[in-house]
Short mmCIF file of C-alpha atoms in Angstrom, two decimals:
data_model
loop_
_atom_site.label_atom_id
_atom_site.label_comp_id
_atom_site.label_asym_id
_atom_site.label_seq_id
_atom_site.Cartn_x
_atom_site.Cartn_y
_atom_site.Cartn_z
CA UNK A 6 79.83 77.64 11.11
CA UNK A 7 78.17 77.31 14.64
CA UNK A 8 76.49 73.86 15.17
CA UNK A 9 73.05 73.51 17.48
CA UNK A 10 72.61 70.73 19.49
CA UNK A 11 70.09 68.43 18.27
CA UNK A 12 66.63 68.52 19.55
CA UNK A 13 65.46 65.18 21.48
CA UNK A 14 62.83 63.41 22.63
CA UNK A 15 63.83 61.73 25.00
CA UNK A 16 62.75 61.95 28.72
CA UNK A 17 65.39 63.75 31.19
CA UNK A 18 67.09 61.91 33.40
CA UNK A 19 65.22 61.18 36.54
CA UNK A 20 61.91 61.84 35.34
CA UNK A 21 59.39 59.54 33.72
CA UNK A 22 56.55 59.83 31.53
CA UNK A 23 54.20 59.42 35.04
CA UNK A 24 55.89 62.93 36.26
CA UNK A 25 55.43 64.77 33.41
CA UNK A 26 51.36 63.39 34.12
CA UNK A 27 51.63 64.85 37.24
CA UNK A 28 53.08 68.02 36.01
CA UNK A 29 50.07 68.41 33.48
CA UNK A 30 47.37 67.39 36.29
CA UNK A 31 49.01 70.10 38.81
CA UNK A 32 49.11 72.86 36.16
CA UNK A 33 45.12 71.97 35.33
CA UNK A 34 44.45 72.32 39.03
CA UNK A 35 45.55 75.78 39.14
CA UNK A 36 44.24 76.62 36.35
CA UNK A 37 40.86 75.43 37.22
CA UNK A 38 41.37 77.43 40.80
CA UNK A 39 42.23 80.41 38.86
CA UNK A 40 39.09 79.99 36.79
CA UNK A 41 37.23 79.63 39.83
CA UNK A 42 38.84 82.76 41.87
CA UNK A 43 37.85 85.22 38.53
CA UNK A 44 34.48 84.04 38.37
CA UNK A 45 33.65 84.50 42.06
CA UNK A 46 35.51 88.00 41.67
CA UNK A 47 33.08 88.75 38.89
CA UNK A 48 30.05 87.62 40.52
CA UNK A 49 30.31 90.16 43.31
CA UNK A 50 30.50 92.87 41.35
CA UNK A 51 27.84 91.94 38.62
CA UNK A 52 24.58 94.16 38.76
CA UNK A 53 21.79 92.72 41.00
CA UNK A 54 18.64 93.37 42.21
CA UNK A 55 17.47 92.24 46.24
CA UNK A 56 14.39 92.22 47.84
CA UNK A 57 14.72 93.63 51.25
CA UNK A 58 12.78 95.21 54.23
CA UNK A 59 9.22 94.16 55.34
CA UNK A 60 7.66 91.22 53.56
CA UNK A 61 10.71 92.03 50.80
CA UNK A 62 8.37 94.33 49.36
CA UNK A 63 10.89 96.88 48.92
CA UNK A 64 13.60 96.89 45.75
CA UNK A 65 17.52 97.50 45.67
CA UNK A 66 19.29 97.95 42.30
CA UNK A 67 23.05 97.22 42.70
CA UNK A 68 24.88 98.65 39.26
CA UNK A 69 28.20 97.00 38.28
CA UNK A 70 31.12 96.81 40.39
CA UNK A 71 28.47 98.38 43.41
CA UNK A 72 30.96 97.46 45.77
CA UNK A 73 33.35 100.99 44.43
CA UNK A 74 32.69 103.59 47.19
CA UNK A 75 31.21 105.96 44.32
CA UNK A 76 28.60 103.64 42.57
CA UNK A 77 25.31 103.89 44.11
CA UNK A 78 22.95 101.35 44.32
CA UNK A 79 19.38 102.37 43.59
CA UNK A 80 16.27 102.01 45.94
CA UNK A 81 12.46 101.52 45.14
CA UNK A 82 10.52 101.88 48.32
CA UNK A 83 7.60 99.85 49.04
CA UNK A 84 4.55 101.95 50.80
CA UNK A 85 5.28 100.54 54.22
CA UNK A 86 8.63 101.48 54.12
CA UNK A 87 7.45 104.98 53.26
CA UNK A 88 4.89 105.06 55.95
CA UNK A 89 7.51 104.26 58.57
CA UNK A 90 9.93 106.86 56.80
CA UNK A 91 6.85 109.76 57.39
CA UNK A 92 6.39 108.46 60.71
CA UNK A 93 10.18 108.86 61.45
CA UNK A 94 10.42 112.62 60.19
CA UNK A 95 7.04 113.67 61.43
CA UNK A 96 8.96 112.49 65.34
CA UNK A 97 12.45 114.58 63.89
CA UNK A 98 10.15 117.38 62.99
CA UNK A 99 8.37 117.63 66.10
CA UNK A 100 11.76 117.44 68.46
CA UNK A 101 13.09 120.33 66.00
CA UNK A 102 9.94 122.32 66.39
CA UNK A 103 10.14 122.47 62.45
CA UNK A 104 7.35 122.12 60.23
CA UNK A 105 6.30 118.71 59.16
CA UNK A 106 5.02 118.28 55.15
CA UNK A 107 3.38 114.96 54.83
CA UNK A 108 2.63 115.36 51.15
CA UNK A 109 6.55 115.37 50.83
CA UNK A 110 7.75 111.88 52.04
CA UNK A 111 10.70 110.37 49.94
CA UNK A 112 14.29 109.48 51.28
CA UNK A 113 15.59 112.67 50.05
CA UNK A 114 13.36 114.64 52.05
CA UNK A 115 14.21 112.85 55.07
CA UNK A 116 18.54 113.68 54.45
CA UNK A 117 17.39 117.08 54.06
CA UNK A 118 15.86 116.88 57.46
CA UNK A 119 18.56 114.93 58.67
CA UNK A 120 21.00 118.29 57.94
CA UNK A 121 18.21 120.43 59.09
CA UNK A 122 19.04 118.34 62.30
CA UNK A 123 22.98 119.03 62.07
CA UNK A 124 22.64 122.85 61.44
CA UNK A 125 23.45 125.17 64.34
CA UNK A 126 24.03 122.03 66.69
CA UNK A 127 27.38 120.68 68.14
CA UNK A 128 27.89 116.87 67.68
CA UNK A 129 26.37 116.47 71.21
CA UNK A 130 23.68 118.63 70.35
CA UNK A 131 22.90 116.66 67.46
CA UNK A 132 23.02 113.02 69.52
CA UNK A 133 20.54 114.53 71.88
CA UNK A 134 17.65 115.18 68.85
CA UNK A 135 18.32 111.67 67.86
CA UNK A 136 18.18 110.35 71.83
CA UNK A 137 14.68 112.34 71.84
CA UNK A 138 13.19 110.91 68.78
CA UNK A 139 14.32 107.21 69.75
CA UNK A 140 12.80 107.65 73.00
CA UNK A 141 9.44 109.04 71.47
CA UNK A 142 9.13 105.59 69.69
CA UNK A 143 8.82 103.61 73.34
CA UNK A 144 5.46 103.97 75.32
CA UNK A 145 6.04 104.94 79.01
CA UNK A 146 8.14 102.31 80.68
CA UNK A 147 9.35 100.53 77.87
CA UNK A 148 12.90 100.10 78.99
CA UNK A 149 11.78 98.40 81.59
CA UNK A 150 9.79 96.00 79.26
CA UNK A 151 12.26 95.43 76.74
CA UNK A 152 14.89 94.72 79.79
CA UNK A 153 13.11 91.82 80.93
CA UNK A 154 11.65 91.16 77.64
CA UNK A 155 15.50 90.86 76.38
CA UNK A 156 18.04 89.90 79.05
CA UNK A 157 22.02 89.31 77.52
CA UNK A 158 21.86 86.01 76.26
CA UNK A 159 22.15 84.08 72.74
CA UNK A 160 18.55 84.16 72.24
CA UNK A 161 17.90 88.04 72.63
CA UNK A 162 21.18 89.10 70.49
CA UNK A 163 20.21 86.70 67.97
CA UNK A 164 16.15 88.03 68.06
CA UNK A 165 17.57 91.70 68.03
CA UNK A 166 19.76 91.02 65.42
CA UNK A 167 16.78 89.91 62.82
CA UNK A 168 14.57 92.43 64.10
CA UNK A 169 17.32 94.79 63.04
CA UNK A 170 17.50 93.44 59.67
CA UNK A 171 13.96 94.14 59.13
CA UNK A 172 12.66 97.08 60.90
CA UNK A 173 15.51 99.35 59.82
CA UNK A 174 15.91 98.24 56.23
CA UNK A 175 14.10 101.26 55.00
CA UNK A 176 16.85 103.54 56.49
CA UNK A 177 20.02 101.83 55.53
CA UNK A 178 19.50 99.48 52.91
CA UNK A 179 19.83 95.72 52.81
CA UNK A 180 21.09 93.23 55.47
CA UNK A 181 22.34 90.20 56.28
CA UNK A 182 22.74 88.38 60.08
CA UNK A 183 26.28 86.58 60.26
CA UNK A 184 27.53 84.58 63.40
CA UNK A 185 30.77 86.29 65.31
CA UNK A 186 32.34 85.85 68.39
CA UNK A 187 32.55 89.65 69.08
CA UNK A 188 30.43 89.73 71.75
CA UNK A 189 30.59 90.06 75.36
CA UNK A 190 29.33 86.37 76.14
CA UNK A 191 32.44 85.04 73.89
CA UNK A 192 30.29 82.79 71.86
CA UNK A 193 29.39 81.87 68.43
CA UNK A 194 26.22 84.26 68.17
CA UNK A 195 24.82 85.08 64.78
CA UNK A 196 24.18 88.60 66.50
CA UNK A 197 26.59 90.27 63.74
CA UNK A 198 24.28 92.61 61.15
CA UNK A 199 26.42 93.83 58.10
CA UNK A 200 25.02 96.42 55.97
CA UNK A 201 25.23 95.69 52.67
CA UNK A 202 26.11 99.52 51.71
CA UNK A 203 24.35 101.58 54.06
CA UNK A 204 21.84 103.68 52.27
CA UNK A 205 22.04 106.58 55.19
CA UNK A 206 25.75 107.13 54.68
CA UNK A 207 25.37 106.85 50.22
CA UNK A 208 22.94 109.45 50.10
CA UNK A 209 24.10 112.31 52.41
CA UNK A 210 28.26 111.42 52.43
CA UNK A 211 28.28 112.63 55.72
CA UNK A 212 30.97 111.47 58.12
CA UNK A 213 29.60 113.81 61.02
CA UNK A 214 25.91 112.95 60.35
CA UNK A 215 26.74 109.06 60.17
CA UNK A 216 28.60 109.16 63.74
CA UNK A 217 26.56 111.97 65.82
CA UNK A 218 23.45 110.67 64.67
CA UNK A 219 23.26 107.14 64.35
CA UNK A 220 26.71 105.17 65.52
CA UNK A 221 27.37 106.94 69.13
CA UNK A 222 23.36 107.37 69.51
CA UNK A 223 22.61 104.00 69.05
CA UNK A 224 24.84 102.58 70.53
CA UNK A 225 23.96 104.47 73.92
CA UNK A 226 20.65 104.08 73.28
CA UNK A 227 20.59 100.21 73.29
CA UNK A 228 23.46 99.48 75.71
CA UNK A 229 22.08 102.47 78.56
CA UNK A 230 18.67 102.29 78.20
CA UNK A 231 17.99 98.95 77.10
CA UNK A 232 20.87 97.46 79.07
CA UNK A 233 21.62 95.89 75.38
CA UNK A 234 25.15 96.38 74.38
CA UNK A 235 25.25 97.57 70.75
CA UNK A 236 28.86 98.35 69.03
CA UNK A 237 28.57 99.62 65.40
CA UNK A 238 31.27 99.88 63.18
CA UNK A 239 31.03 101.96 60.11
CA UNK A 240 33.25 101.69 57.50
CA UNK A 241 33.62 105.14 55.10
CA UNK A 242 35.75 104.31 52.55
CA UNK A 243 32.98 101.55 51.00
CA UNK A 244 30.04 102.36 53.39
CA UNK A 245 29.53 99.24 54.69
CA UNK A 246 28.29 98.71 58.28
CA UNK A 247 28.32 96.46 60.73
CA UNK A 248 26.10 96.26 64.20
CA UNK A 249 27.29 93.67 66.70
CA UNK A 250 24.94 92.99 69.40
CA UNK A 251 26.20 92.14 72.55
CA UNK A 252 29.30 93.59 72.25
CA UNK A 253 30.10 96.74 74.85
CA UNK A 254 31.07 100.13 72.49
CA UNK A 255 33.97 101.85 73.62
CA UNK A 256 33.38 105.20 75.43
CA UNK A 257 33.17 107.80 72.63
CA UNK A 258 36.15 109.94 73.14
CA UNK A 259 37.96 106.83 72.18
CA UNK A 260 35.89 105.89 69.53
CA UNK A 261 38.06 105.49 66.04
CA UNK A 262 35.08 106.58 64.28
CA UNK A 263 36.32 110.34 65.34
CA UNK A 264 39.04 110.60 63.36
CA UNK A 265 37.78 110.25 60.10
CA UNK A 266 37.83 112.63 57.67
CA UNK A 267 34.83 114.12 55.34
CA UNK A 268 33.71 112.24 52.77
CA UNK A 269 34.49 113.81 48.80
CA UNK A 270 30.36 113.22 48.13
CA UNK A 271 29.67 115.56 51.66
CA UNK A 272 27.82 119.02 50.50
CA UNK A 273 29.52 120.50 53.94
CA UNK A 274 32.40 118.42 53.88
CA UNK A 275 36.29 121.02 54.78
CA UNK A 276 39.62 119.61 54.26
CA UNK A 277 38.94 116.49 52.49
CA UNK A 278 41.35 113.77 51.54
CA UNK A 279 43.94 115.56 53.59
CA UNK A 280 45.86 112.87 55.72
CA UNK A 281 45.13 113.05 59.94
CA UNK A 282 42.42 115.65 59.48
CA UNK A 283 39.14 114.26 61.08
CA UNK A 284 35.66 115.74 60.19
CA UNK A 285 34.65 119.51 61.61
CA UNK A 286 31.53 117.91 62.88
CA UNK A 287 32.73 115.61 65.44
CA UNK A 288 34.26 116.30 69.04
CA UNK A 289 37.48 115.25 69.44
CA UNK A 290 39.24 111.87 69.59
CA UNK A 291 41.25 112.09 73.34
CA UNK A 292 44.43 111.74 71.25
CA UNK A 293 43.58 114.99 69.74
CA UNK A 294 41.92 116.63 73.01
CA UNK A 295 45.58 118.49 73.91
CA UNK A 296 46.06 120.03 70.19
#
């Protein structure tokens, strides 16, 4: 018959009751920290409604786990946003030589017009239409006035970031302004505009549309026309994006955005999910130019 050693309640050698108390406190602190972290993660994924754009009149409804790539945010455009959307659509229609239906102003109609802009045009042709539209929004000599009003300094960068957060919200959805040192001045400046989840990219699902008609064209317009360096960094996985006012963008042929493939939600996508196969609507990255 095996004899089991008797259990004892005496403390082990070299450890007092205070040692046991410290261990309990350590476990308590770790438990509290874990609960706080879990609560934070759950809060990020909770459904919410956010006011944005001019005077906070537009609404964005975020579903649970909205940060997942396939989850869609629902938008309620304000009358002012619809007016600006219609004005912008009219400008695109004029540049395309296409008829404009003033009775059908909606975000779906805007996206359809953007796909029409891509039809039959290479990346440079798509970019040129957007450049023409942006130029048409300015009065004659407007770029010279802008350059005088907004020289490259902290005030100008921060003001343009705030303007971007409001003026372009109808197009991309809610945004926040954050402080960053990613600028040509190498200073902490509130010049980063973080798009929570780009509405344009969500609704179109098109990598080429994002890169050709928004990212690279807008960078060139601000950098070359306004002398206001701007770098735009889209995230094609979670559909977020960031505008860095005051940061000079890389040459277009070296931009890593040219290496991203087609999105599975794009109606014109090809070779979706294949590794090292960029979107067929993009110009070639310099690393692929010889292939």
